[in-house]
JSON list of N, CA and C in Angstrom, two decimals:
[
{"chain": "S", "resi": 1, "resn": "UNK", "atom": "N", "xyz": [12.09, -12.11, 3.70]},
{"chain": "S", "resi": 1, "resn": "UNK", "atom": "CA", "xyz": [12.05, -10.84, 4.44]},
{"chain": "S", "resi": 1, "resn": "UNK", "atom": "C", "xyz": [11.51, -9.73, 3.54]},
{"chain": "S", "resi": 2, "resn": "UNK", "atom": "N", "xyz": [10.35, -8.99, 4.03]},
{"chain": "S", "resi": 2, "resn": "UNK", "atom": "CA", "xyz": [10.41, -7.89, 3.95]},
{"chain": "S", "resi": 2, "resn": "UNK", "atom": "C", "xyz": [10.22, -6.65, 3.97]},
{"chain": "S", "resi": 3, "resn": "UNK", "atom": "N", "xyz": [10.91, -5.48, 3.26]},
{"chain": "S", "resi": 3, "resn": "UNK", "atom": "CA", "xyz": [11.32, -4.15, 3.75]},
{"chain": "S", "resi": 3, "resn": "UNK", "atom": "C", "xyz": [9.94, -3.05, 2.99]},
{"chain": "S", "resi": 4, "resn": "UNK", "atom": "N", "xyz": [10.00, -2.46, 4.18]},
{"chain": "S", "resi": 4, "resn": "UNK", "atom": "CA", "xyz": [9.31, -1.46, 4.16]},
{"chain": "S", "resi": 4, "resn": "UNK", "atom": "C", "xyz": [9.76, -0.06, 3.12]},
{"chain": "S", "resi": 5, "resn": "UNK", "atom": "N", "xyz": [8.72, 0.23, 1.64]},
{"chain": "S", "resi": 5, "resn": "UNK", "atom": "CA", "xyz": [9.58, 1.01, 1.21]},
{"chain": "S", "resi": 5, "resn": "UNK", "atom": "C", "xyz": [9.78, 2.87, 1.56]},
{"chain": "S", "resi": 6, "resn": "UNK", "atom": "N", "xyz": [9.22, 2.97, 2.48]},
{"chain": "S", "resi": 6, "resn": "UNK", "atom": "CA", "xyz": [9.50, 4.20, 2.91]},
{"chain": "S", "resi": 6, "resn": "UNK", "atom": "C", "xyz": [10.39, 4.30, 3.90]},
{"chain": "S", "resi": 7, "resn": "UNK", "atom": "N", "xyz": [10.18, 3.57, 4.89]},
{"chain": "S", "resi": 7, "resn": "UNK", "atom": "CA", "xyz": [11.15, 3.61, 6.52]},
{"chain": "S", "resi": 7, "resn": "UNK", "atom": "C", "xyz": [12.50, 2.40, 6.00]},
{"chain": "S", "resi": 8, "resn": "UNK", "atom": "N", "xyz": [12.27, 1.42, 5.52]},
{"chain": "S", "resi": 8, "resn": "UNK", "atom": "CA", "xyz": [13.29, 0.71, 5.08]},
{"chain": "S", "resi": 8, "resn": "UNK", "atom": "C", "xyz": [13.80, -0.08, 6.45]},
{"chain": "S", "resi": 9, "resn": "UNK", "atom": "N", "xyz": [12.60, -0.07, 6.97]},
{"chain": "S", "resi": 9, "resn": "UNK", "atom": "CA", "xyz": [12.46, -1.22, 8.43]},
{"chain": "S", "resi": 9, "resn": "UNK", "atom": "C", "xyz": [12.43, -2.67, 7.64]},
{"chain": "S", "resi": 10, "resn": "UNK", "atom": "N", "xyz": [12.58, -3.78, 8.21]},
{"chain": "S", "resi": 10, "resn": "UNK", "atom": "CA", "xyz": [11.99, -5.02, 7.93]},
{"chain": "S", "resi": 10, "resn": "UNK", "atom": "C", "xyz": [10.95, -5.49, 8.78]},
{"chain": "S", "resi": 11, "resn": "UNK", "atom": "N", "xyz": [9.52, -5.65, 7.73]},
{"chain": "S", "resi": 11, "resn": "UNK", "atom": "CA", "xyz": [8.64, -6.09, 8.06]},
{"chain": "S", "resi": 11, "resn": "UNK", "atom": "C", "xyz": [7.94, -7.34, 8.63]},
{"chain": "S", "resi": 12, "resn": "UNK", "atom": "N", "xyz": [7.36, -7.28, 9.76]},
{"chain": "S", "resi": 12, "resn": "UNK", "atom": "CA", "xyz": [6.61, -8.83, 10.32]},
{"chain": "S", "resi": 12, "resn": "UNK", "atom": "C", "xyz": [5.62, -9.39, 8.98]},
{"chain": "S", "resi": 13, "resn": "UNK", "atom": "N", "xyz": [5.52, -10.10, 8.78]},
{"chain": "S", "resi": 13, "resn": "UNK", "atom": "CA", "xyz": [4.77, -10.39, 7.76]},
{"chain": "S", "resi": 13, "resn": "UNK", "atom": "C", "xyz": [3.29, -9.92, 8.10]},
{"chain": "S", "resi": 14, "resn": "UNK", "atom": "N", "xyz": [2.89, -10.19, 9.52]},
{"chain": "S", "resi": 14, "resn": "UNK", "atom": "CA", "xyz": [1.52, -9.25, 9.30]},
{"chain": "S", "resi": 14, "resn": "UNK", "atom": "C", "xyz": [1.08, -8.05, 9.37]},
{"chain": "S", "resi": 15, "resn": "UNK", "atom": "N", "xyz": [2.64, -7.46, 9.94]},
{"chain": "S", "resi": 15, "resn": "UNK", "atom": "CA", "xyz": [2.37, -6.00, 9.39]},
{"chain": "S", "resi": 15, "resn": "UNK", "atom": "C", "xyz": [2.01, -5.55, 7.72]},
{"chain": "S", "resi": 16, "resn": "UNK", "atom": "N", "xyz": [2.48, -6.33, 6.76]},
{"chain": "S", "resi": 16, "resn": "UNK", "atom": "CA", "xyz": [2.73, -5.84, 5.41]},
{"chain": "S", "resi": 16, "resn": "UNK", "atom": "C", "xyz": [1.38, -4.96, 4.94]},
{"chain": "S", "resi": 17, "resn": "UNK", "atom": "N", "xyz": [1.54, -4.15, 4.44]},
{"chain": "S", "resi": 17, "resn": "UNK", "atom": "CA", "xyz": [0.55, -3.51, 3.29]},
{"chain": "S", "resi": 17, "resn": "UNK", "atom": "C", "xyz": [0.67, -3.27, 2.19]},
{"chain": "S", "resi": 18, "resn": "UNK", "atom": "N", "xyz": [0.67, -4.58, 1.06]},
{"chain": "S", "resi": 18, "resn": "UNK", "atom": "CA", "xyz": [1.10, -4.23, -0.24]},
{"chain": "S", "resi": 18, "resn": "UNK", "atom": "C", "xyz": [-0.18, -3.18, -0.74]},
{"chain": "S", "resi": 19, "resn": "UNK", "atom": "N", "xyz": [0.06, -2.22, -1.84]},
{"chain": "S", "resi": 19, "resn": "UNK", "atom": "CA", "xyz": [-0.73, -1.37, -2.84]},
{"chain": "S", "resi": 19, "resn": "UNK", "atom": "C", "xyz": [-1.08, -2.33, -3.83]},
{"chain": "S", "resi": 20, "resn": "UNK", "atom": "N", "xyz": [-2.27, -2.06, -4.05]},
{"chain": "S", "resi": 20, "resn": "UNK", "atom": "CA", "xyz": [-2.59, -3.29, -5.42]},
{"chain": "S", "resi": 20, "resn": "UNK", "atom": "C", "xyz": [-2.48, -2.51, -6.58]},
{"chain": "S", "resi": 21, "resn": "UNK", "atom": "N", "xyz": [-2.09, -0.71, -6.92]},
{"chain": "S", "resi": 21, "resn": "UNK", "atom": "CA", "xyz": [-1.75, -0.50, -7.94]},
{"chain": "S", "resi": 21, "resn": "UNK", "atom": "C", "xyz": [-0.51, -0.69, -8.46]},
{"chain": "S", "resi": 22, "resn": "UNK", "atom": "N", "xyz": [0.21, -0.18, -7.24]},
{"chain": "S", "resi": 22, "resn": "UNK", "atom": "CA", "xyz": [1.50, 0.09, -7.32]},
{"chain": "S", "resi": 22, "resn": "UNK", "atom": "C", "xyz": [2.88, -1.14, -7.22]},
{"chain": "S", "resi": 23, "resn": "UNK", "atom": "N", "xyz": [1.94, -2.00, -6.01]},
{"chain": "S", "resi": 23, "resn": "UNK", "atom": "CA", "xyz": [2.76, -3.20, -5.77]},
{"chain": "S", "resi": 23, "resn": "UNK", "atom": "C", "xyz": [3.55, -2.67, -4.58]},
{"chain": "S", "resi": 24, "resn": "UNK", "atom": "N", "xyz": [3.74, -1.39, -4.21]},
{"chain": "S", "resi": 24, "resn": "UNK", "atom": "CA", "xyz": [4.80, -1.18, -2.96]},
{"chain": "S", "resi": 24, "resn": "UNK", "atom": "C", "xyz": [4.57, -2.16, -1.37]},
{"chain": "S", "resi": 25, "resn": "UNK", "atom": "N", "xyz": [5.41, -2.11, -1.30]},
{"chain": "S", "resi": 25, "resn": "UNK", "atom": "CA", "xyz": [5.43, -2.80, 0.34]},
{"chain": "S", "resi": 25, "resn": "UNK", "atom": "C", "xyz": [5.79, -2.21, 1.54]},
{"chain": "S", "resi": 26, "resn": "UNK", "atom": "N", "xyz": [4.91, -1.77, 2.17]},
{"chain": "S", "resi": 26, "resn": "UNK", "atom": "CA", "xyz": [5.02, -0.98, 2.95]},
{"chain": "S", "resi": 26, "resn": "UNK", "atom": "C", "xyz": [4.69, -1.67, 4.43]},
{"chain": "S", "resi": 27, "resn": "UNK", "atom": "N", "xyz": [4.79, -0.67, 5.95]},
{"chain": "S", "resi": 27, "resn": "UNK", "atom": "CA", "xyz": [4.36, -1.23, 7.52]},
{"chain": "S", "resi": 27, "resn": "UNK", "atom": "C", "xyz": [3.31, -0.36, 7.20]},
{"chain": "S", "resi": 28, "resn": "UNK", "atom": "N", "xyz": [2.46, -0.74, 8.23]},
{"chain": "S", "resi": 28, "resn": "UNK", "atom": "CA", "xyz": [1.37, -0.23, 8.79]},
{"chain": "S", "resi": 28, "resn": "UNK", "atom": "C", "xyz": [1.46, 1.12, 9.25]},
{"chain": "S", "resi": 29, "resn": "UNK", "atom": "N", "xyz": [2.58, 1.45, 10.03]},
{"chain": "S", "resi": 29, "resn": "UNK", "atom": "CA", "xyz": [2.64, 2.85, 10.24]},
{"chain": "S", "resi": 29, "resn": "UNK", "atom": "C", "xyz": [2.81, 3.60, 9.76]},
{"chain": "S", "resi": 30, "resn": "UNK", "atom": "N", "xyz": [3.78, 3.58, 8.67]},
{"chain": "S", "resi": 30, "resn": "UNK", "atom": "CA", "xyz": [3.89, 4.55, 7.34]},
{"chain": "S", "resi": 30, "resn": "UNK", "atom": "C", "xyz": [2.73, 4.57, 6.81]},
{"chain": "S", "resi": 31, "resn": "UNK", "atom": "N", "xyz": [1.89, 3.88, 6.20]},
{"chain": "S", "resi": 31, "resn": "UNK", "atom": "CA", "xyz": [0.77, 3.29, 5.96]},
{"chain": "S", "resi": 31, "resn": "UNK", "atom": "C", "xyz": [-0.15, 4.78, 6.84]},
{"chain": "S", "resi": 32, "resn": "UNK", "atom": "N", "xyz": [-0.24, 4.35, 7.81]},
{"chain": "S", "resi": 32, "resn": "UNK", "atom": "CA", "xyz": [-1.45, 5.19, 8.48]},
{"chain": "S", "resi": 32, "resn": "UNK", "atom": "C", "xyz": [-0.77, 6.65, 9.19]},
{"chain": "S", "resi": 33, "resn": "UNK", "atom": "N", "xyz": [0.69, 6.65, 8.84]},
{"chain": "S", "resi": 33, "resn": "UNK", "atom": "CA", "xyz": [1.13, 7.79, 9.53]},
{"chain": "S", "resi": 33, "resn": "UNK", "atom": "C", "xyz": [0.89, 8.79, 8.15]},
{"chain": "S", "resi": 34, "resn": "UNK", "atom": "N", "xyz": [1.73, 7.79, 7.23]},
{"chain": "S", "resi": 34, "resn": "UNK", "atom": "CA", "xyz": [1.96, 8.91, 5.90]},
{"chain": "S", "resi": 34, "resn": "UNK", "atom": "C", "xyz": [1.41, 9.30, 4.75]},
{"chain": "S", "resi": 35, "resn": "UNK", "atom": "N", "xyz": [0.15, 7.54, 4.62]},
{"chain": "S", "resi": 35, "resn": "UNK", "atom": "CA", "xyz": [-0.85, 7.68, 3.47]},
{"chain": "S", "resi": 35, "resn": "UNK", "atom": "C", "xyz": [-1.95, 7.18, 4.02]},
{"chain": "S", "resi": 36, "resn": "UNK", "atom": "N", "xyz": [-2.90, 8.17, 4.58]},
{"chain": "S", "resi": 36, "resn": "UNK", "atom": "CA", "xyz": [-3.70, 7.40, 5.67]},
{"chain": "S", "resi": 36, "resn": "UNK", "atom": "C", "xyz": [-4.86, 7.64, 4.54]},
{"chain": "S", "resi": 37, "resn": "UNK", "atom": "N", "xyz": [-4.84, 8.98, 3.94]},
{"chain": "S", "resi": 37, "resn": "UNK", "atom": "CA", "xyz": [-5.94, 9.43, 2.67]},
{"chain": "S", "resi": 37, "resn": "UNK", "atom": "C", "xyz": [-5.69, 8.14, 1.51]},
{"chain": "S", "resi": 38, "resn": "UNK", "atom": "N", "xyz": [-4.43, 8.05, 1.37]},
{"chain": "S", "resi": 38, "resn": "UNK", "atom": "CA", "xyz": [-4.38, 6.88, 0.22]},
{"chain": "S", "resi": 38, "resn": "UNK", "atom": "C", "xyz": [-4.91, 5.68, 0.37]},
{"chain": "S", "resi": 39, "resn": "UNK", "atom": "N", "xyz": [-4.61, 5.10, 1.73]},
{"chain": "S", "resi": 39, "resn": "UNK", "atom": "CA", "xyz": [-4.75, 3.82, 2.03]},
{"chain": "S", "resi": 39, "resn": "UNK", "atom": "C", "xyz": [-6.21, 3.68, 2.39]},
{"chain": "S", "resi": 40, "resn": "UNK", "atom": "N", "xyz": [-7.02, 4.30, 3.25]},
{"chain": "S", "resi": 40, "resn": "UNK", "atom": "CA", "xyz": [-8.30, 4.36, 3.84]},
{"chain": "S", "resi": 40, "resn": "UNK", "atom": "C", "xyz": [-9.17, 3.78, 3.01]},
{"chain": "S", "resi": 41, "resn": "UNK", "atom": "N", "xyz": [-9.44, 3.61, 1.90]},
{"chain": "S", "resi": 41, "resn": "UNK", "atom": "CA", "xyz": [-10.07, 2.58, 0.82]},
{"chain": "S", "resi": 41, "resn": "UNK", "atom": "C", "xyz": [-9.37, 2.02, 0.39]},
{"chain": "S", "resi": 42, "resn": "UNK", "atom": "N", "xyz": [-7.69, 1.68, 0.60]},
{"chain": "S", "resi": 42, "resn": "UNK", "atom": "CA", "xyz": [-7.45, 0.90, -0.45]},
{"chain": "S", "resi": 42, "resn": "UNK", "atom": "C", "xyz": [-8.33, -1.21, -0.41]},
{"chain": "S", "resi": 43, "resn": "UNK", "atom": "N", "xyz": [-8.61, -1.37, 0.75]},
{"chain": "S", "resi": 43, "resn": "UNK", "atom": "CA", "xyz": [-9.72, -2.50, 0.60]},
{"chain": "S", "resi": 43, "resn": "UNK", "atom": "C", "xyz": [-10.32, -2.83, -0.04]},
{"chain": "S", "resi": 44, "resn": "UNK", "atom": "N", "xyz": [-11.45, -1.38, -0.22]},
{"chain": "S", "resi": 44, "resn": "UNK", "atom": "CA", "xyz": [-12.17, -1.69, -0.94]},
{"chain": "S", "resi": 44, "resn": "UNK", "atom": "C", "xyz": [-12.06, -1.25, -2.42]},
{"chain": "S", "resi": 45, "resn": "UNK", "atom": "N", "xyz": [-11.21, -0.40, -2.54]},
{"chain": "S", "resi": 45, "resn": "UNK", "atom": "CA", "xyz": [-10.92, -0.49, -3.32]},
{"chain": "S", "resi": 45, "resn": "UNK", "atom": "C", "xyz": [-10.18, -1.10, -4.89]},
{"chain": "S", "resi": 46, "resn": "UNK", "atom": "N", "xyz": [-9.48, -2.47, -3.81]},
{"chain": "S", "resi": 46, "resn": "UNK", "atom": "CA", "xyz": [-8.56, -3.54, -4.26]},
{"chain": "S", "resi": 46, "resn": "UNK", "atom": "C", "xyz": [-9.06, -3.51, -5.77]},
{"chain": "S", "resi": 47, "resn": "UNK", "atom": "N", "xyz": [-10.54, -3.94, -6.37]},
{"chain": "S", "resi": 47, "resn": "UNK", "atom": "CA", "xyz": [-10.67, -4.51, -7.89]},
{"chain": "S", "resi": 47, "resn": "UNK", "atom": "C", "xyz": [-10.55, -2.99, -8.22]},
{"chain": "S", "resi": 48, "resn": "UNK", "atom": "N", "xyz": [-11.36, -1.72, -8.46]},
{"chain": "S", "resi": 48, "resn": "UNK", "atom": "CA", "xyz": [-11.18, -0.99, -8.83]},
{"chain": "S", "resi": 48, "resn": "UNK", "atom": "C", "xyz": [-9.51, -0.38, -9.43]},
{"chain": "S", "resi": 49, "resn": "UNK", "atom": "N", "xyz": [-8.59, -0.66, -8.79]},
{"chain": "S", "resi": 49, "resn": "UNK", "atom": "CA", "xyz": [-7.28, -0.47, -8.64]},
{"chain": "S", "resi": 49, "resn": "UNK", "atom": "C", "xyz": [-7.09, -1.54, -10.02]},
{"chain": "S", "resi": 50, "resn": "UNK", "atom": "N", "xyz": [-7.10, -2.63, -9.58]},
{"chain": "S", "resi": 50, "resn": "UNK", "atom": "CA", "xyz": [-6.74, -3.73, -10.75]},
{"chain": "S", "resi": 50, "resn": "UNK", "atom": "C", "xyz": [-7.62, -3.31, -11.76]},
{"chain": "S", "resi": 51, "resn": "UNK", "atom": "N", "xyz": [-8.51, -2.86, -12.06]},
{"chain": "S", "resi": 51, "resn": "UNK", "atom": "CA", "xyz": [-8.90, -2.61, -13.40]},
{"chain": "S", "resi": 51, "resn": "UNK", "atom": "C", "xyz": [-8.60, -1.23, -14.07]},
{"chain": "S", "resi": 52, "resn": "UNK", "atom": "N", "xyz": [-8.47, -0.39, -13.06]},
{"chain": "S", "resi": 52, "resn": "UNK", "atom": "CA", "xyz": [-7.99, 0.63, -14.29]},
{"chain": "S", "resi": 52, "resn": "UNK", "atom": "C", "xyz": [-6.34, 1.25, -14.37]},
{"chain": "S", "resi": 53, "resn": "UNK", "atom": "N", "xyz": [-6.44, 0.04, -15.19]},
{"chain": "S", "resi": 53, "resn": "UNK", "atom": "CA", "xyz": [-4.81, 0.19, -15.21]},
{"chain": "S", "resi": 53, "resn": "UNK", "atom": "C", "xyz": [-4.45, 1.36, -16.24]},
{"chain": "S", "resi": 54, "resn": "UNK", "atom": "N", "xyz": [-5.29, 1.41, -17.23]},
{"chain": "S", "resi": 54, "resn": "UNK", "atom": "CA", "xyz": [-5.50, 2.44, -18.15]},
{"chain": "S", "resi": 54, "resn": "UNK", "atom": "C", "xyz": [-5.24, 3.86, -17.46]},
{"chain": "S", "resi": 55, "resn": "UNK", "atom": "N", "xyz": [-5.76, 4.32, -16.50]},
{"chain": "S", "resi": 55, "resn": "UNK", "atom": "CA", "xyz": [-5.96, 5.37, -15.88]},
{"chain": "S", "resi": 55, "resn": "UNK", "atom": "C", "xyz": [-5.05, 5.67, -15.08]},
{"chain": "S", "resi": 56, "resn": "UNK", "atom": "N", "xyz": [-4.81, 6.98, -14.80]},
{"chain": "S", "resi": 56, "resn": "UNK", "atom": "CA", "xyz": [-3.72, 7.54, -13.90]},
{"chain": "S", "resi": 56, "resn": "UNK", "atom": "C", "xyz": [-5.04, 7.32, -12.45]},
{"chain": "S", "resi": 57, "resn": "UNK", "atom": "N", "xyz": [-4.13, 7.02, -11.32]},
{"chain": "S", "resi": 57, "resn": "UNK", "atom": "CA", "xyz": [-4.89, 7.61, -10.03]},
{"chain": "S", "resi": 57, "resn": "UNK", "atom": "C", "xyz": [-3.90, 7.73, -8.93]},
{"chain": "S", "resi": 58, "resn": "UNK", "atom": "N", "xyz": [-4.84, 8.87, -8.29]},
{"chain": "S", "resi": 58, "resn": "UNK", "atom": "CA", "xyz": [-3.97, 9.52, -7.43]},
{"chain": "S", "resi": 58, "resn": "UNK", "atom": "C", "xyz": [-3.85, 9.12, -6.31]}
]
């Protein structure tokens, strides 16, 4: 199982949206309700994320 870390719902598994910097686990709606600027590349962004671990990003 699992939980969504903002709403603290339990997630369908195909709802999930892990962060590939952060690792959080989040639903879709928080996702697009609450980090819609954050998330909107996170796709494509996926390698970029994994490589600069060095770096702060916002």
């Amino acid at each position: 199982q699992f939980m969504c870390n903002i709403c603290n719902e339990y997630i369908q598994y195909e709802q999930i949206l892990l962060h590939a910097y952060s690792g959080d686990c989040i639903c879709r709606s928080c996702a697009y309700s609450q980090y819609i600027d954050h998330f909107q590349t996170w796709k494509s962004s996926n390698e970029q994320y994994l490589l600069s671990d060095s770096e702060e990003i916002d």
